[in-house]
Coordinates of C-alpha atoms in Angstrom, one line a residue:
X1 CA 165.4 79.7 139.7
X2 CA 164.0 82.2 137.3
X3 CA 160.8 81.7 135.4
X4 CA 162.6 81.7 132.1
X5 CA 165.2 79.1 133.1
X6 CA 162.3 76.9 134.4
X7 CA 160.6 76.9 131.0
X8 CA 163.9 76.3 129.2
X9 CA 164.4 73.1 131.2
X10 CA 160.9 71.9 130.5
X11 CA 161.5 72.5 126.8
X12 CA 164.8 70.5 126.9
X13 CA 163.1 67.7 128.8
X14 CA 160.3 67.5 126.2
X15 CA 162.8 67.4 123.4
X16 CA 164.7 64.5 125.1
X17 CA 161.5 62.6 125.5
X18 CA 160.7 63.2 121.8
X19 CA 164.0 61.8 120.8
X20 CA 164.0 58.8 123.2
X21 CA 160.5 57.5 122.5
X22 CA 161.1 56.7 118.8
X23 CA 164.3 54.9 119.8
X24 CA 162.5 52.8 122.4
X25 CA 159.7 52.1 119.8
X26 CA 162.3 51.1 117.3
X27 CA 163.9 48.7 119.8
X28 CA 160.6 47.2 120.5
X29 CA 159.9 46.7 116.8
X30 CA 163.3 45.2 116.2
X31 CA 163.0 42.7 119.0
X32 CA 163.6 39.1 117.8
X33 CA 160.4 37.2 118.2
X34 CA 160.9 34.1 116.0
X35 CA 163.5 31.8 114.4
X36 CA 163.2 29.6 111.3
X37 CA 165.0 26.3 111.2
X38 CA 165.2 23.7 108.3
X39 CA 163.1 20.5 108.6
X40 CA 163.8 17.6 106.3
X41 CA 160.5 15.8 106.7
X42 CA 157.5 16.5 108.9
X43 CA 157.2 13.8 111.6
X44 CA 153.9 12.1 112.1
X45 CA 154.2 11.5 115.8
X46 CA 155.7 13.3 118.8
X47 CA 155.0 10.7 121.5
X48 CA 158.5 10.9 123.1
X49 CA 158.4 7.2 124.1
X50 CA 158.2 6.1 120.5
X51 CA 159.6 9.0 118.5
X52 CA 162.9 8.4 116.9
X53 CA 165.0 10.8 114.7
X54 CA 166.6 14.2 114.6
X55 CA 163.5 16.0 113.5
X56 CA 161.5 14.6 116.4
X57 CA 164.2 15.1 119.0
X58 CA 164.6 18.8 118.0
X59 CA 160.9 19.4 118.9
X60 CA 161.0 17.2 122.0
X61 CA 164.2 18.9 123.3
X62 CA 162.4 22.3 123.3
X63 CA 158.9 21.2 124.3
X64 CA 159.5 18.6 126.9
X65 CA 161.8 18.5 129.9
X66 CA 163.2 15.4 131.5
X67 CA 164.7 14.9 135.0
X68 CA 168.0 16.2 133.5
X69 CA 169.2 18.0 130.4
X70 CA 172.3 17.9 128.2
X71 CA 174.0 21.3 127.7
X72 CA 175.9 22.6 124.7
X73 CA 179.1 21.1 126.1
X74 CA 177.7 17.7 126.5
X75 CA 177.4 17.9 130.3
X76 CA 174.5 16.9 132.5
X77 CA 172.5 19.7 134.1
X78 CA 169.2 20.1 136.0
X79 CA 165.9 19.5 134.3
X80 CA 162.7 19.0 136.4
X81 CA 164.9 17.4 139.0
X82 CA 166.4 20.1 141.3
X83 CA 168.8 17.6 142.8
X84 CA 169.6 13.9 142.9
X85 CA 171.6 11.4 144.9
X86 CA 173.1 8.1 143.9
X87 CA 173.7 5.2 146.3
X88 CA 177.2 4.0 147.0
X89 CA 176.7 0.9 145.0
X90 CA 175.4 2.9 142.0
X91 CA 172.0 1.1 142.0
X92 CA 169.6 3.6 143.5
X93 CA 168.9 7.1 142.1
X94 CA 166.7 9.4 144.1
X95 CA 165.5 12.5 142.4
X96 CA 163.9 15.5 144.1
X97 CA 161.6 17.4 141.6
X98 CA 160.8 21.1 141.5
X99 CA 157.3 21.7 142.9
X100 CA 156.6 24.5 140.3
X101 CA 156.8 22.2 137.2
X102 CA 153.6 22.4 135.2
X103 CA 152.1 21.0 132.0
X104 CA 150.9 23.4 129.4
X105 CA 147.3 22.6 128.8
X106 CA 146.3 22.7 125.1
X107 CA 143.0 24.1 123.9
X108 CA 140.0 22.3 122.3
X109 CA 140.1 19.2 124.5
X110 CA 136.5 19.3 125.8
X111 CA 135.7 16.1 123.8
X112 CA 138.3 14.0 125.7
X113 CA 138.8 15.8 129.0
X114 CA 135.3 17.2 129.6
X115 CA 133.8 20.7 129.4
X116 CA 135.5 22.1 132.6
X117 CA 138.9 20.5 132.0
X118 CA 140.8 23.8 132.3
X119 CA 139.5 24.0 135.9
X120 CA 139.6 20.3 136.9
X121 CA 142.7 18.9 135.2
X122 CA 145.8 18.7 137.5
X123 CA 148.6 20.5 135.6
X124 CA 151.3 19.7 138.0
X125 CA 154.3 17.7 136.7
X126 CA 154.9 15.1 139.3
X127 CA 157.1 12.1 140.1
X128 CA 154.2 9.9 139.0
X129 CA 154.4 11.4 135.5
X130 CA 158.0 10.3 135.2
X131 CA 157.3 6.9 136.7
X132 CA 154.6 6.4 134.1
X133 CA 156.6 7.7 131.1
X134 CA 159.7 5.7 131.9
X135 CA 157.6 2.6 132.5
X136 CA 155.9 3.1 129.2
X137 CA 159.3 3.3 127.5
X138 CA 160.3 0.0 129.1
X139 CA 157.1 -1.8 128.2
X140 CA 157.5 -4.2 125.3
X141 CA 154.0 -3.3 124.1
X142 CA 155.1 0.3 123.6
X143 CA 157.8 -1.0 121.1
X144 CA 160.0 2.0 121.9
X145 CA 163.1 2.1 119.6
X146 CA 165.1 3.3 122.6
X147 CA 163.8 0.7 125.1
X148 CA 167.2 -1.0 125.3
X149 CA 168.7 2.1 126.9
X150 CA 166.2 1.5 129.8
X151 CA 166.9 -2.2 130.2
X152 CA 169.2 -1.6 133.1
X153 CA 166.2 -0.5 135.2
X154 CA 164.8 -2.8 137.9
X155 CA 162.0 -0.6 139.2
X156 CA 160.7 3.0 139.1
X157 CA 158.6 4.4 141.9
X158 CA 157.1 7.7 142.9
X159 CA 157.2 8.0 146.7
X160 CA 155.3 11.3 146.5
X161 CA 154.7 14.2 144.1
X162 CA 158.3 15.4 144.2
X163 CA 160.4 12.3 145.0
X164 CA 161.2 9.6 142.4
X165 CA 163.4 6.6 143.0
X166 CA 164.8 4.5 140.2
X167 CA 166.6 1.2 141.1
X168 CA 168.9 -0.4 138.6
X169 CA 169.7 -4.1 138.0
X170 CA 173.3 -3.2 137.7
X171 CA 175.3 0.1 137.6
X172 CA 175.2 2.1 134.4
X173 CA 177.9 4.7 133.8
X174 CA 175.7 6.7 131.4
X175 CA 172.3 6.4 133.1
X176 CA 171.9 10.1 133.7
X177 CA 172.5 10.8 130.0
X178 CA 169.8 8.2 129.2
X179 CA 167.4 10.2 131.4
X180 CA 167.9 13.3 129.2
X181 CA 166.7 11.3 126.1
X182 CA 163.1 11.4 124.7
X183 CA 162.2 7.9 126.0
X184 CA 162.6 9.1 129.6
X185 CA 160.3 12.1 129.3
X186 CA 157.4 12.4 131.6
X187 CA 153.9 11.4 130.5
X188 CA 150.7 12.2 132.4
X189 CA 148.8 8.9 132.6
X190 CA 145.3 10.4 132.8
X191 CA 145.9 12.5 129.7
X192 CA 147.5 9.6 127.9
X193 CA 144.6 7.4 128.5
X194 CA 142.1 10.1 127.4
X195 CA 143.8 10.4 124.0
X196 CA 142.8 6.7 123.3
X197 CA 145.9 5.8 121.3
X198 CA 146.3 9.2 119.6
X199 CA 148.9 10.6 122.0
X200 CA 151.4 12.9 120.2
X201 CA 149.6 12.6 116.8
X202 CA 148.3 16.1 116.9
X203 CA 149.6 19.3 118.4
X204 CA 146.9 19.4 121.1
X205 CA 147.3 15.7 121.9
X206 CA 150.7 16.2 123.5
X207 CA 151.3 17.7 127.0
X208 CA 154.4 19.8 127.1
X209 CA 156.4 20.9 130.2
X210 CA 159.4 22.5 128.5
X211 CA 160.2 26.2 127.6
X212 CA 158.0 25.8 124.5
X213 CA 154.9 23.9 123.6
X214 CA 153.8 22.3 120.3
X215 CA 151.6 24.8 118.6
X216 CA 150.8 23.4 115.1
X217 CA 151.7 20.6 112.7
X218 CA 151.4 21.1 109.0
X219 CA 152.2 17.9 107.1
X220 CA 153.4 19.8 104.1
X221 CA 155.0 22.9 105.6
X222 CA 156.3 22.1 109.0
X223 CA 155.9 22.7 112.7
X224 CA 155.5 25.8 114.9
X225 CA 156.3 25.8 118.6
X226 CA 155.4 28.6 121.0
X227 CA 157.0 30.0 124.2
X228 CA 155.5 28.3 127.2
X229 CA 154.4 30.9 129.8
X230 CA 153.7 28.0 132.2
X231 CA 157.3 27.0 132.3
X232 CA 159.3 27.9 135.5
X233 CA 162.5 25.9 135.0
X234 CA 166.1 26.7 134.4
X235 CA 165.7 27.5 130.7
X236 CA 164.8 30.8 129.2
X237 CA 163.1 30.8 125.8
X238 CA 164.9 33.0 123.3
X239 CA 161.8 33.4 121.0
X240 CA 158.1 33.7 121.1
X241 CA 157.9 31.2 118.3
X242 CA 160.2 28.6 116.7
X243 CA 159.4 27.5 113.2
X244 CA 160.8 24.2 111.8
X245 CA 160.0 24.5 108.1
X246 CA 160.4 22.3 105.0
X247 CA 161.9 24.0 101.9
X248 CA 158.5 23.5 100.3
X249 CA 156.9 25.8 102.8
X250 CA 158.6 28.8 101.2
X251 CA 157.0 28.2 97.8
X252 CA 153.8 29.9 96.6
X253 CA 150.6 27.8 96.5
X254 CA 150.9 27.5 92.7
X255 CA 154.5 26.6 92.8
X256 CA 153.8 23.9 95.4
X257 CA 151.5 22.1 93.0
X258 CA 154.3 21.9 90.5
X259 CA 157.1 20.8 92.9
X260 CA 156.6 17.0 93.1
X261 CA 160.2 16.7 91.9
X262 CA 162.6 17.4 94.7
X263 CA 165.0 19.1 92.3
X264 CA 162.5 21.9 91.8
X265 CA 162.6 22.8 95.4
X266 CA 164.8 25.6 96.7
X267 CA 168.0 24.5 98.5
X268 CA 168.5 25.1 102.2
X269 CA 171.5 27.3 101.4
X270 CA 169.6 29.5 99.0
X271 CA 166.9 30.0 101.7
X272 CA 169.5 30.6 104.4
X273 CA 171.0 33.5 102.3
X274 CA 167.7 34.8 101.0
X275 CA 166.9 38.4 101.6
X276 CA 163.2 37.6 101.7
X277 CA 163.0 35.9 105.1
X278 CA 164.4 32.4 104.7
X279 CA 166.1 30.2 107.3
X280 CA 168.0 31.8 110.2
X281 CA 170.2 28.8 111.0
X282 CA 171.2 25.7 109.0
X283 CA 174.0 23.1 108.5
X284 CA 176.0 23.9 105.4
X285 CA 178.9 22.5 103.4
X286 CA 182.5 23.8 103.8
X287 CA 182.3 25.5 100.4
X288 CA 178.9 27.1 101.4
X289 CA 180.4 28.3 104.7
X290 CA 183.2 30.1 102.9
X291 CA 180.7 31.8 100.6
X292 CA 178.7 33.4 103.4
X293 CA 178.7 37.1 104.1
X294 CA 179.8 38.7 107.4
X295 CA 176.1 38.6 108.5
X296 CA 176.7 35.0 109.4
X297 CA 178.7 33.2 112.1
X298 CA 179.9 29.7 111.3
X299 CA 180.6 27.0 113.9
X300 CA 182.5 23.7 113.1
X301 CA 181.7 20.3 114.6
X302 CA 183.6 17.1 114.4
X303 CA 180.4 15.2 113.6
X304 CA 181.0 13.6 110.2
X305 CA 182.9 10.6 108.7
X306 CA 183.0 10.0 104.9
X307 CA 182.5 6.4 104.2
X308 CA 181.5 3.7 101.6
X309 CA 178.2 2.1 102.6
X310 CA 177.4 -1.3 101.2
X311 CA 173.8 -2.3 101.1
X312 CA 173.5 -5.9 102.4
X313 CA 170.0 -6.2 100.9
X314 CA 171.8 -6.7 97.6
X315 CA 172.4 -10.5 97.3
X316 CA 176.0 -10.1 96.0
X317 CA 177.0 -7.6 98.7
X318 CA 175.4 -9.8 101.3
X319 CA 178.4 -12.1 100.5
X320 CA 181.1 -11.5 103.1
X321 CA 183.9 -12.4 100.7
X322 CA 182.7 -10.0 98.0
X323 CA 182.4 -7.1 100.6
X324 CA 185.9 -7.8 101.9
X325 CA 187.3 -8.0 98.4
X326 CA 185.9 -4.5 97.7
X327 CA 187.0 -3.2 101.1
X328 CA 190.6 -4.3 100.7
X329 CA 190.6 -2.9 97.2
X330 CA 189.6 0.6 98.5
X331 CA 192.4 3.1 99.2
X332 CA 191.1 5.7 101.8
X333 CA 194.1 8.0 101.2
X334 CA 192.5 8.9 97.8
X335 CA 189.9 10.9 99.7
X336 CA 191.7 12.7 102.5
X337 CA 192.6 15.9 100.7
X338 CA 192.1 18.6 103.4
X339 CA 190.8 16.0 105.9
X340 CA 192.6 13.5 108.1
X341 CA 192.1 9.7 107.7
X342 CA 189.1 8.5 109.7
X343 CA 189.8 7.1 113.2
X344 CA 186.9 4.8 112.9
X345 CA 183.2 5.1 111.8
X346 CA 182.1 6.9 115.0
X347 CA 182.5 10.7 114.6
X348 CA 184.7 12.5 117.1
X349 CA 181.8 14.5 118.5
X350 CA 180.4 11.4 120.1
X351 CA 181.4 10.9 123.7
X352 CA 181.9 7.7 125.7
X353 CA 180.2 9.5 128.6
X354 CA 178.9 13.0 129.3
X355 CA 181.7 15.5 128.6
X356 CA 184.3 12.7 127.8
X357 CA 185.4 12.1 124.2
X358 CA 185.2 8.5 123.0
X359 CA 188.3 9.1 120.8
X360 CA 190.5 10.2 123.7
X361 CA 193.6 8.3 124.7
X362 CA 194.4 7.2 121.1
X363 CA 191.2 5.2 120.8
X364 CA 191.4 4.4 117.0
X365 CA 189.6 1.6 115.3
X366 CA 190.9 0.6 111.9
X367 CA 188.9 -0.6 108.9
X368 CA 190.1 -3.4 106.6
X369 CA 193.4 -2.2 105.2
X370 CA 194.0 -1.3 101.5
X371 CA 195.8 -4.4 100.1
X372 CA 195.2 -5.6 96.6
X373 CA 196.7 -9.1 97.3
X374 CA 194.3 -9.6 100.2
X375 CA 191.4 -8.3 98.1
X376 CA 192.4 -10.9 95.4
X377 CA 192.3 -13.7 98.0
X378 CA 188.8 -12.8 99.1
X379 CA 187.7 -12.5 95.5
X380 CA 188.9 -16.1 94.8
X381 CA 187.0 -17.3 97.9
X382 CA 183.9 -15.7 96.5
X383 CA 184.5 -17.4 93.1
X384 CA 184.9 -20.8 94.7
X385 CA 181.7 -20.5 96.6
X386 CA 179.7 -19.1 93.6
X387 CA 177.9 -22.3 92.7
X388 CA 174.8 -23.0 90.5
X389 CA 171.9 -25.3 91.4
X390 CA 174.0 -28.3 90.3
X391 CA 176.9 -27.3 92.6
X392 CA 179.1 -26.2 89.7
X393 CA 181.2 -23.0 89.9
X394 CA 179.9 -20.2 87.8
X395 CA 181.2 -16.7 86.9
X396 CA 180.4 -13.8 89.2
X397 CA 178.3 -11.0 87.9
X398 CA 178.0 -7.8 89.9
X399 CA 175.9 -5.0 88.6
X400 CA 176.0 -2.3 91.2
X401 CA 174.6 1.2 91.5
X402 CA 176.8 3.7 93.3
X403 CA 175.7 7.2 94.6
X404 CA 178.1 9.9 95.5
X405 CA 178.5 13.7 95.4
X406 CA 179.8 15.3 92.2
X407 CA 182.7 16.7 94.2
X408 CA 183.7 13.1 95.1
X409 CA 183.1 11.5 91.7
X410 CA 186.7 11.7 90.4
X411 CA 188.1 10.0 93.6
X412 CA 185.3 7.4 93.5
X413 CA 186.2 6.5 89.9
X414 CA 189.8 6.1 90.9
X415 CA 188.7 3.5 93.5
X416 CA 186.6 1.8 90.8
X417 CA 189.8 1.2 88.8
X418 CA 191.2 -0.8 91.7
X419 CA 187.9 -2.7 92.1
X420 CA 188.1 -3.5 88.4
X421 CA 191.6 -4.9 88.8
X422 CA 190.2 -7.5 91.2
X423 CA 186.8 -8.3 89.7
X424 CA 187.5 -7.7 86.0
X425 CA 184.6 -7.9 83.6
X426 CA 182.4 -9.5 86.3
X427 CA 181.9 -6.0 87.9
X428 CA 179.8 -3.3 86.4
X429 CA 179.2 -0.1 88.4
X430 CA 176.7 2.7 87.4
X431 CA 177.7 5.9 89.1
X432 CA 175.1 8.6 89.9
X433 CA 176.9 11.8 90.9
X434 CA 174.5 14.1 92.9
X435 CA 174.6 17.9 93.3
X436 CA 173.7 17.9 96.9
X437 CA 174.1 15.7 100.0
X438 CA 170.3 15.7 100.4
X439 CA 170.0 13.8 97.1
X440 CA 172.5 11.2 98.2
X441 CA 170.7 10.9 101.6
X442 CA 167.4 10.4 99.8
X443 CA 168.8 7.4 97.9
X444 CA 170.5 5.9 100.9
X445 CA 167.6 6.3 103.4
X446 CA 165.1 4.9 100.8
X447 CA 167.3 1.8 100.4
X448 CA 167.5 2.4 96.6
X449 CA 171.2 2.0 96.3
X450 CA 173.8 -0.8 96.3
X451 CA 176.9 1.3 97.2
X452 CA 177.1 4.9 98.4
X453 CA 180.1 7.1 99.1
X454 CA 178.6 9.5 101.5
X455 CA 178.8 11.6 104.7
X456 CA 177.8 9.7 107.8
X457 CA 176.8 12.4 110.3
X458 CA 176.1 11.9 114.0
X459 CA 173.1 13.4 115.7
X460 CA 173.7 11.1 118.7
X461 CA 175.4 12.4 121.8
X462 CA 177.0 9.1 122.8
X463 CA 179.2 6.7 120.8
X464 CA 177.0 3.8 121.9
X465 CA 173.9 5.4 120.6
X466 CA 175.6 6.1 117.3
X467 CA 176.6 2.4 117.0
X468 CA 173.0 1.6 117.9
X469 CA 172.0 2.8 114.4
X470 CA 173.3 -0.4 112.9
X471 CA 171.7 -3.0 115.2
X472 CA 169.3 -5.3 113.4
X473 CA 166.1 -3.6 114.7
X474 CA 167.2 0.0 114.1
X475 CA 165.2 2.2 111.6
X476 CA 168.5 4.0 110.8
X477 CA 170.3 0.8 109.8
X478 CA 171.1 2.0 106.2
X479 CA 173.4 -0.9 105.4
X480 CA 170.9 -3.6 106.5
X481 CA 173.4 -5.3 108.9
X482 CA 171.8 -8.3 110.7
X483 CA 174.5 -9.5 113.2
X484 CA 173.4 -11.0 116.6
X485 CA 176.9 -10.7 118.0
X486 CA 177.1 -7.0 117.1
X487 CA 173.7 -6.4 118.5
X488 CA 174.7 -8.0 121.8
X489 CA 177.9 -5.9 122.0
X490 CA 176.1 -2.7 121.5
X491 CA 173.4 -3.6 124.1
X492 CA 176.1 -4.5 126.6
X493 CA 178.0 -1.2 125.9
X494 CA 174.8 0.8 126.4
X495 CA 174.4 -0.9 129.8
X496 CA 178.1 -0.8 130.9
X497 CA 178.7 -0.6 134.6
X498 CA 182.1 1.2 134.5
X499 CA 184.0 3.4 132.1
X500 CA 186.6 0.6 131.6
X501 CA 183.8 -1.8 130.6
X502 CA 182.2 0.9 128.4
X503 CA 185.4 1.6 126.5
X504 CA 186.2 -2.1 125.9
X505 CA 182.7 -3.0 124.8
X506 CA 182.3 0.1 122.5
X507 CA 185.6 -0.7 120.9
X508 CA 184.6 -4.3 120.4
X509 CA 181.3 -3.2 118.8
X510 CA 182.9 -0.7 116.5
X511 CA 185.6 -3.2 115.5
X512 CA 182.9 -5.8 114.7
X513 CA 181.0 -3.3 112.6
X514 CA 184.1 -2.3 110.5
X515 CA 185.3 -5.8 110.1
X516 CA 181.9 -6.8 108.7
X517 CA 182.9 -4.8 105.6
X518 CA 179.5 -3.1 105.3
X519 CA 180.9 0.4 106.2
X520 CA 184.3 1.6 105.1
X521 CA 185.3 5.0 106.5
X522 CA 187.9 7.0 104.6
X523 CA 188.3 10.4 106.3
X524 CA 187.0 12.5 109.1
X525 CA 185.1 15.6 108.0
X526 CA 183.6 18.7 109.7
X527 CA 180.0 19.7 109.9
X528 CA 179.3 23.5 109.6
X529 CA 176.5 25.3 111.3
X530 CA 175.7 28.8 110.0
X531 CA 173.7 31.3 112.0
X532 CA 172.5 34.8 111.1
X533 CA 172.2 37.5 113.7
X534 CA 168.7 36.5 114.5
X535 CA 169.8 33.1 115.6
X536 CA 173.2 33.9 117.2
X537 CA 172.1 32.8 120.7
X538 CA 170.8 29.4 119.5
X539 CA 173.0 26.6 120.8
X540 CA 173.4 23.0 119.8
X541 CA 174.8 19.8 121.3
X542 CA 178.3 18.6 120.4
X543 CA 176.8 16.8 117.4
X544 CA 175.9 20.2 115.9
X545 CA 172.3 19.4 115.0
X546 CA 170.0 19.2 118.1
X547 CA 168.9 22.8 118.5
X548 CA 168.2 24.6 121.9
X549 CA 166.0 27.6 121.3
X550 CA 166.7 28.6 124.9
X551 CA 169.5 29.5 127.3
X552 CA 170.3 27.8 130.5
X553 CA 170.4 29.9 133.6

């Protein structure tokens, strides 16, 4: 090789390096490090044994790991348990845990764990932690809203650090799915006792063993979770930070002081499409999904049923005959449009078991049929029983408030014409047509409504859990149903020993709910999840609203 050619090759090499280095630097700068997700309200507690709600479960799903997990297709996969075996009679579950599972140890805990806690605290996640957590969930003093799902358990015992045995009173076809829920998450007894009743109330008062850990809680703005470098399980965190933010968090400090009225807050959709760094992923309406640019991908989920909801806390609507008169005077076909008639109140995304649709095999539960003559007969019964203090029949007087979306207002008023045919001048309905679903939800969740025509959207994975919303003790019981027979059917369905029993009991519970007349489904609707390129790898469960900021290996 000549001297000239040698130097020529050196010069070419240096030029290549000069070109490649900026490219590598650019790639590093463009690496996705965080994702921003809408948060409706900031939860006050993240103790998994007592937390209840979509906002809480989204954090727990990313920050804690149970024995098993639910994947995006609704199937059971490994969590901390590397394997498990079930006895032939279906009563004994033996789990073998990974030996490398660890707790992420928060900072600033010297006051409750001692000065040298980072050296002395045992960070291993063991079978004893699962035994304590599950036992806490079962304990009546814990008052867990999901305790009924654990009522099939006879005993929980840790045989050593990595072997857990759970014995059931009777077989439960969905028991593994239960173990993926927040109530069955592990809890370190020593740490729990040290928090002295404050477990999960602050970011550093919750031990996390998932792909992320709880980093900060801002009661006004939202929650930040961070990638957990101590995690060695089957999930791979997609981001260094996950930010669950309220719409208010995007306002300036001065604007926040003036935003007491919810209508002054920016919408989720406006923040999703903002060029100034808004949300990366959010549920949207059908119209909003069609207005998105090619920068977004949209996924559809069969997670919604449109329905009339009757608030039983209203004295008139607590009258069964009045509810049934209204129900039979409601024509669901007025609302179908682009959507099919509802197959029941349980959305299609809910399964009867992991990976198995509840609505399969023609499983359709019908609500009270549209029939004005039947409605008239129920109205007459209501009139006959409408007595004053002296036992004399008096005229009915129904003054109802009704909330709906503006896009549904015309169809709702067509229904009111049929209601008026039955009730005549005794019925007066004040309609409030809202611009957004969030406004309708606010009225319904606060209980400040008599009737609402609204979207009932599932966050639950199983049909039994969805029906559990409407049991007497549920915090999600928007209609105020108090029916011991219904409660018993749901409890038995949750604890069903076989698929045949599960299907039968779930059908009976849903039938009982619809025949009560407090919920009247009209049509099935789709939920839409929009993601920009930053969030394209984020997955959700079949319900479309429990986010996984990780991938499963």
